[in-house]
PDB file of C-alpha atoms in Angstrom:
ATOM      1  CA  UNK A  12      33.188  14.572  48.411  1.00 62.00           C
ATOM      2  CA  UNK A  13      30.652  17.106  49.684  1.00 67.00           C
ATOM      3  CA  UNK A  14      33.424  19.546  50.677  1.00 80.00           C
ATOM      4  CA  UNK A  15      33.005  19.339  54.457  1.00 82.00           C
ATOM      5  CA  UNK A  16      36.668  19.839  55.286  1.00 87.00           C
ATOM      6  CA  UNK A  17      36.987  22.824  52.953  1.00 89.00           C
ATOM      7  CA  UNK A  18      33.935  24.516  54.465  1.00 91.00           C
ATOM      8  CA  UNK A  19      34.914  23.765  58.060  1.00 92.00           C
ATOM      9  CA  UNK A  20      38.417  25.138  57.534  1.00 93.00           C
ATOM     10  CA  UNK A  21      37.013  28.194  55.744  1.00 93.00           C
ATOM     11  CA  UNK A  22      34.536  28.920  58.531  1.00 92.00           C
ATOM     12  CA  UNK A  23      37.211  28.511  61.192  1.00 93.00           C
ATOM     13  CA  UNK A  24      39.469  30.912  59.276  1.00 94.00           C
ATOM     14  CA  UNK A  25      36.664  33.470  58.889  1.00 93.00           C
ATOM     15  CA  UNK A  26      35.889  33.351  62.608  1.00 93.00           C
ATOM     16  CA  UNK A  27      39.568  33.657  63.541  1.00 93.00           C
ATOM     17  CA  UNK A  28      39.925  36.684  61.247  1.00 94.00           C
ATOM     18  CA  UNK A  29      37.461  38.595  63.456  1.00 91.00           C
ATOM     19  CA  UNK A  30      38.701  37.082  66.745  1.00 92.00           C
ATOM     20  CA  UNK A  31      35.427  35.241  67.309  1.00 89.00           C
ATOM     21  CA  UNK A  32      36.153  32.446  69.793  1.00 89.00           C
ATOM     22  CA  UNK A  33      32.521  31.480  70.393  1.00 87.00           C
ATOM     23  CA  UNK A  34      32.862  28.449  68.101  1.00 89.00           C
ATOM     24  CA  UNK A  35      35.326  25.612  68.643  1.00 91.00           C
ATOM     25  CA  UNK A  36      36.104  23.265  65.780  1.00 92.00           C
ATOM     26  CA  UNK A  37      36.930  20.140  67.777  1.00 94.00           C
ATOM     27  CA  UNK A  38      39.824  18.218  66.258  1.00 94.00           C
ATOM     28  CA  UNK A  39      39.052  14.649  65.285  1.00 94.00           C
ATOM     29  CA  UNK A  40      41.658  11.958  65.745  1.00 97.00           C
ATOM     30  CA  UNK A  41      42.196   9.495  62.909  1.00 95.00           C
ATOM     31  CA  UNK A  42      44.510   6.793  61.661  1.00 96.00           C
ATOM     32  CA  UNK A  43      45.985   8.583  58.685  1.00 91.00           C
ATOM     33  CA  UNK A  44      49.415   9.903  57.719  1.00 87.00           C
ATOM     34  CA  UNK A  45      50.309  13.350  59.067  1.00 89.00           C
ATOM     35  CA  UNK A  46      50.684  14.662  55.511  1.00 85.00           C
ATOM     36  CA  UNK A  47      47.063  13.730  54.732  1.00 85.00           C
ATOM     37  CA  UNK A  48      45.215  15.481  57.556  1.00 87.00           C
ATOM     38  CA  UNK A  49      43.837  18.995  57.927  1.00 88.00           C
ATOM     39  CA  UNK A  50      44.472  21.489  60.726  1.00 90.00           C
ATOM     40  CA  UNK A  51      41.341  20.245  62.490  1.00 90.00           C
ATOM     41  CA  UNK A  52      42.527  16.647  62.584  1.00 93.00           C
ATOM     42  CA  UNK A  53      45.126  14.717  64.566  1.00 95.00           C
ATOM     43  CA  UNK A  54      47.020  11.971  62.728  1.00 95.00           C
ATOM     44  CA  UNK A  55      47.675   8.806  64.728  1.00 96.00           C
ATOM     45  CA  UNK A  56      49.124   5.411  64.016  1.00 95.00           C
ATOM     46  CA  UNK A  57      46.730   2.496  64.496  1.00 96.00           C
ATOM     47  CA  UNK A  58      48.687   1.593  67.643  1.00 97.00           C
ATOM     48  CA  UNK A  59      48.392   5.115  69.101  1.00 97.00           C
ATOM     49  CA  UNK A  60      44.681   5.159  68.320  1.00 97.00           C
ATOM     50  CA  UNK A  61      44.088   1.741  69.910  1.00 97.00           C
ATOM     51  CA  UNK A  62      46.005   2.736  73.030  1.00 97.00           C
ATOM     52  CA  UNK A  63      44.031   5.961  73.479  1.00 97.00           C
ATOM     53  CA  UNK A  64      40.796   4.073  72.893  1.00 97.00           C
ATOM     54  CA  UNK A  65      41.722   1.401  75.446  1.00 98.00           C
ATOM     55  CA  UNK A  66      42.538   4.171  77.942  1.00 97.00           C
ATOM     56  CA  UNK A  67      39.010   5.599  77.494  1.00 97.00           C
ATOM     57  CA  UNK A  68      40.186   8.892  75.999  1.00 97.00           C
ATOM     58  CA  UNK A  69      37.496   9.079  73.330  1.00 97.00           C
ATOM     59  CA  UNK A  70      33.907  10.244  73.673  1.00 95.00           C
ATOM     60  CA  UNK A  71      33.003   9.087  70.162  1.00 95.00           C
ATOM     61  CA  UNK A  72      34.577   6.488  67.890  1.00 96.00           C
ATOM     62  CA  UNK A  73      33.774   5.090  64.453  1.00 95.00           C
ATOM     63  CA  UNK A  74      35.468   3.623  61.420  1.00 92.00           C
ATOM     64  CA  UNK A  75      35.002   4.239  57.720  1.00 84.00           C
ATOM     65  CA  UNK A  76      37.007   3.587  54.573  1.00 78.00           C
ATOM     66  CA  UNK A  77      39.621   1.555  56.490  1.00 85.00           C
ATOM     67  CA  UNK A  78      40.281   4.471  58.854  1.00 91.00           C
ATOM     68  CA  UNK A  79      39.539   4.797  62.589  1.00 96.00           C
ATOM     69  CA  UNK A  80      38.128   8.126  63.807  1.00 96.00           C
ATOM     70  CA  UNK A  81      37.421   9.601  67.245  1.00 97.00           C
ATOM     71  CA  UNK A  82      36.615  12.745  69.189  1.00 96.00           C
ATOM     72  CA  UNK A  83      38.640  13.152  72.386  1.00 96.00           C
ATOM     73  CA  UNK A  84      36.659  13.472  75.619  1.00 96.00           C
ATOM     74  CA  UNK A  85      39.041  16.142  76.920  1.00 95.00           C
ATOM     75  CA  UNK A  86      38.520  18.409  73.883  1.00 94.00           C
ATOM     76  CA  UNK A  87      34.755  17.981  74.002  1.00 93.00           C
ATOM     77  CA  UNK A  88      34.519  18.625  77.731  1.00 93.00           C
ATOM     78  CA  UNK A  89      36.802  21.685  77.542  1.00 93.00           C
ATOM     79  CA  UNK A  90      34.586  23.265  74.888  1.00 92.00           C
ATOM     80  CA  UNK A  91      31.419  22.473  76.834  1.00 92.00           C
ATOM     81  CA  UNK A  92      32.921  23.932  80.031  1.00 92.00           C
ATOM     82  CA  UNK A  93      33.922  27.105  78.155  1.00 92.00           C
ATOM     83  CA  UNK A  94      30.371  27.519  76.841  1.00 88.00           C
ATOM     84  CA  UNK A  95      31.493  27.420  73.226  1.00 88.00           C
ATOM     85  CA  UNK A  96      29.454  26.224  70.293  1.00 88.00           C
ATOM     86  CA  UNK A  97      31.192  23.009  69.240  1.00 90.00           C
ATOM     87  CA  UNK A  98      31.550  21.757  65.698  1.00 90.00           C
ATOM     88  CA  UNK A  99      32.339  18.046  65.422  1.00 90.00           C
ATOM     89  CA  UNK A 100      33.196  16.460  62.090  1.00 89.00           C
ATOM     90  CA  UNK A 101      31.682  13.029  62.675  1.00 90.00           C
ATOM     91  CA  UNK A 102      30.119  10.140  60.822  1.00 86.00           C
ATOM     92  CA  UNK A 103      26.391   9.760  60.360  1.00 82.00           C
ATOM     93  CA  UNK A 104      26.831   6.526  62.326  1.00 87.00           C
ATOM     94  CA  UNK A 105      27.423   8.384  65.633  1.00 90.00           C
ATOM     95  CA  UNK A 106      24.790  11.123  65.350  1.00 89.00           C
ATOM     96  CA  UNK A 107      22.231   9.207  67.417  1.00 89.00           C
ATOM     97  CA  UNK A 108      24.863   8.633  70.113  1.00 92.00           C
ATOM     98  CA  UNK A 109      25.639  12.365  70.237  1.00 91.00           C
ATOM     99  CA  UNK A 110      21.931  13.207  70.480  1.00 90.00           C
ATOM    100  CA  UNK A 111      21.391  10.632  73.219  1.00 91.00           C
ATOM    101  CA  UNK A 112      24.464  11.363  75.333  1.00 93.00           C
ATOM    102  CA  UNK A 113      24.800  15.122  74.929  1.00 91.00           C
ATOM    103  CA  UNK A 114      21.320  16.261  73.916  1.00 88.00           C
ATOM    104  CA  UNK A 115      19.036  14.077  76.008  1.00 88.00           C
ATOM    105  CA  UNK A 116      21.632  12.994  78.577  1.00 89.00           C
ATOM    106  CA  UNK A 117      23.119  16.407  79.351  1.00 89.00           C
ATOM    107  CA  UNK A 118      20.496  18.826  78.072  1.00 86.00           C
ATOM    108  CA  UNK A 119      22.731  20.450  75.486  1.00 87.00           C
ATOM    109  CA  UNK A 120      21.516  21.788  72.152  1.00 83.00           C
ATOM    110  CA  UNK A 121      22.639  19.353  69.472  1.00 85.00           C
ATOM    111  CA  UNK A 122      22.231  19.889  65.751  1.00 86.00           C
ATOM    112  CA  UNK A 123      23.430  17.859  62.810  1.00 84.00           C
ATOM    113  CA  UNK A 124      24.803  20.075  60.077  1.00 83.00           C
ATOM    114  CA  UNK A 125      24.487  17.742  57.118  1.00 84.00           C
ATOM    115  CA  UNK A 126      26.806  18.995  54.379  1.00 84.00           C
ATOM    116  CA  UNK A 127      26.012  17.291  51.105  1.00 82.00           C
ATOM    117  CA  UNK A 128      25.992  17.720  47.351  1.00 79.00           C
ATOM    118  CA  UNK A 129      24.090  16.157  44.481  1.00 77.00           C
ATOM    119  CA  UNK A 130      25.197  12.874  42.939  1.00 78.00           C
ATOM    120  CA  UNK A 131      26.913  14.474  39.947  1.00 84.00           C
ATOM    121  CA  UNK A 132      28.870  16.940  42.103  1.00 80.00           C
ATOM    122  CA  UNK A 133      29.895  14.126  44.474  1.00 80.00           C
ATOM    123  CA  UNK A 134      30.959  11.923  41.573  1.00 84.00           C
ATOM    124  CA  UNK A 135      33.051  14.687  40.013  1.00 82.00           C
ATOM    125  CA  UNK A 136      34.754  15.610  43.288  1.00 79.00           C
ATOM    126  CA  UNK A 137      35.446  12.043  44.392  1.00 80.00           C
ATOM    127  CA  UNK A 138      36.717  11.017  40.968  1.00 83.00           C
ATOM    128  CA  UNK A 139      38.834  14.164  40.784  1.00 78.00           C
ATOM    129  CA  UNK A 140      40.642  13.299  44.025  1.00 77.00           C
ATOM    130  CA  UNK A 141      41.832  10.031  42.523  1.00 74.00           C
ATOM    131  CA  UNK A 142      41.837   8.171  45.844  1.00 76.00           C
ATOM    132  CA  UNK A 143      39.218   5.583  44.914  1.00 77.00           C
ATOM    133  CA  UNK A 144      38.292   3.336  42.023  1.00 83.00           C
ATOM    134  CA  UNK A 145      35.148   4.055  40.020  1.00 85.00           C
ATOM    135  CA  UNK A 146      33.386   1.234  41.897  1.00 86.00           C
ATOM    136  CA  UNK A 147      34.389   2.712  45.270  1.00 82.00           C
ATOM    137  CA  UNK A 148      33.163   6.156  44.179  1.00 80.00           C
ATOM    138  CA  UNK A 149      29.791   4.710  43.184  1.00 85.00           C
ATOM    139  CA  UNK A 150      29.545   2.825  46.493  1.00 81.00           C
ATOM    140  CA  UNK A 151      30.232   6.042  48.436  1.00 79.00           C
ATOM    141  CA  UNK A 152      27.578   7.911  46.464  1.00 80.00           C
ATOM    142  CA  UNK A 153      25.043   5.140  47.068  1.00 80.00           C
ATOM    143  CA  UNK A 154      25.843   5.157  50.801  1.00 77.00           C
ATOM    144  CA  UNK A 155      25.587   8.957  50.955  1.00 73.00           C
ATOM    145  CA  UNK A 156      22.163   8.850  49.306  1.00 71.00           C
ATOM    146  CA  UNK A 157      20.913   6.021  51.527  1.00 71.00           C
ATOM    147  CA  UNK A 158      22.203   7.328  54.865  1.00 73.00           C
ATOM    148  CA  UNK A 159      20.838  10.852  55.088  1.00 76.00           C
ATOM    149  CA  UNK A 160      20.161  12.040  58.624  1.00 74.00           C
ATOM    150  CA  UNK A 161      16.562  12.974  59.347  1.00 75.00           C
ATOM    151  CA  UNK A 162      14.793  14.920  62.072  1.00 73.00           C
ATOM    152  CA  UNK A 163      14.238  18.357  63.568  1.00 76.00           C
ATOM    153  CA  UNK A 164      17.885  18.504  64.632  1.00 76.00           C
ATOM    154  CA  UNK A 165      19.165  18.283  61.031  1.00 80.00           C
ATOM    155  CA  UNK A 166      20.302  21.412  59.188  1.00 82.00           C
ATOM    156  CA  UNK A 167      20.948  20.531  55.540  1.00 81.00           C
ATOM    157  CA  UNK A 168      23.588  22.471  53.598  1.00 84.00           C
ATOM    158  CA  UNK A 169      23.871  21.653  49.888  1.00 83.00           C
ATOM    159  CA  UNK A 170      27.408  22.580  48.850  1.00 84.00           C
ATOM    160  CA  UNK A 171      27.468  22.941  45.087  1.00 85.00           C
ATOM    161  CA  UNK A 172      28.476  26.582  44.666  1.00 85.00           C
ATOM    162  CA  UNK A 173      31.691  28.430  45.370  1.00 89.00           C
ATOM    163  CA  UNK A 174      33.751  27.866  48.496  1.00 90.00           C
ATOM    164  CA  UNK A 175      32.850  31.391  49.651  1.00 93.00           C
ATOM    165  CA  UNK A 176      29.117  30.745  49.353  1.00 90.00           C
ATOM    166  CA  UNK A 177      29.490  27.411  51.150  1.00 90.00           C
ATOM    167  CA  UNK A 178      31.445  28.997  53.998  1.00 92.00           C
ATOM    168  CA  UNK A 179      28.855  31.782  54.254  1.00 90.00           C
ATOM    169  CA  UNK A 180      26.065  29.193  54.482  1.00 88.00           C
ATOM    170  CA  UNK A 181      27.977  27.308  57.167  1.00 89.00           C
ATOM    171  CA  UNK A 182      28.492  30.502  59.176  1.00 89.00           C
ATOM    172  CA  UNK A 183      24.773  31.296  58.911  1.00 85.00           C
ATOM    173  CA  UNK A 184      24.013  27.785  60.165  1.00 84.00           C
ATOM    174  CA  UNK A 185      26.265  28.443  63.151  1.00 83.00           C
ATOM    175  CA  UNK A 186      24.248  31.661  63.781  1.00 71.00           C
ATOM    176  CA  UNK A 187      27.282  33.873  63.647  1.00 54.00           C
ATOM    177  CA  UNK A 188      26.552  35.414  60.274  1.00 50.00           C
ATOM    178  CA  UNK A 189      27.334  38.110  59.142  1.00 48.00           C
ATOM    179  CA  UNK A 190      31.002  38.397  60.016  1.00 47.00           C
ATOM    180  CA  UNK A 191      32.589  38.583  56.586  1.00 43.00           C
ATOM    181  CA  UNK A 192      33.162  41.946  54.919  1.00 40.00           C
TER     182      UNK A 192
END
């Protein structure tokens, strides 16, 4: 509802347009139909996901809204080895794990780019998608308000303007601004 996917895809496109490979948008794996995922996601059946999980292929795993999500170890390690700045689209529920394992455990710089919007903007976007009942929309808004990441590592981006302004703010947060004409 906050427009994360739109901004991530827009930033990736802007970086690709100028051949900037310093940032890697790590694909997240999820149990969703192929037709309902973005270019930075990998659709899996629940069986495929469970098998990969059992084989230890994921560095991070979580579930939300009846969907399983993960970040593949191989993708994460390849980006780290290449010295790229990695962007992971993850749940608030795994941020502490990322900080512990990759920040403290491996000495890497870890930031949480918290993309959000106000309650009214969230309500309008979520309702407009038509995927959830009114009660489910209100529950998501309440959870979003209650579970806001805190700390020095958090960069907060309020996405209530145009897509272009949101993408520009995301690129600034990644410290690769200005790259757009």
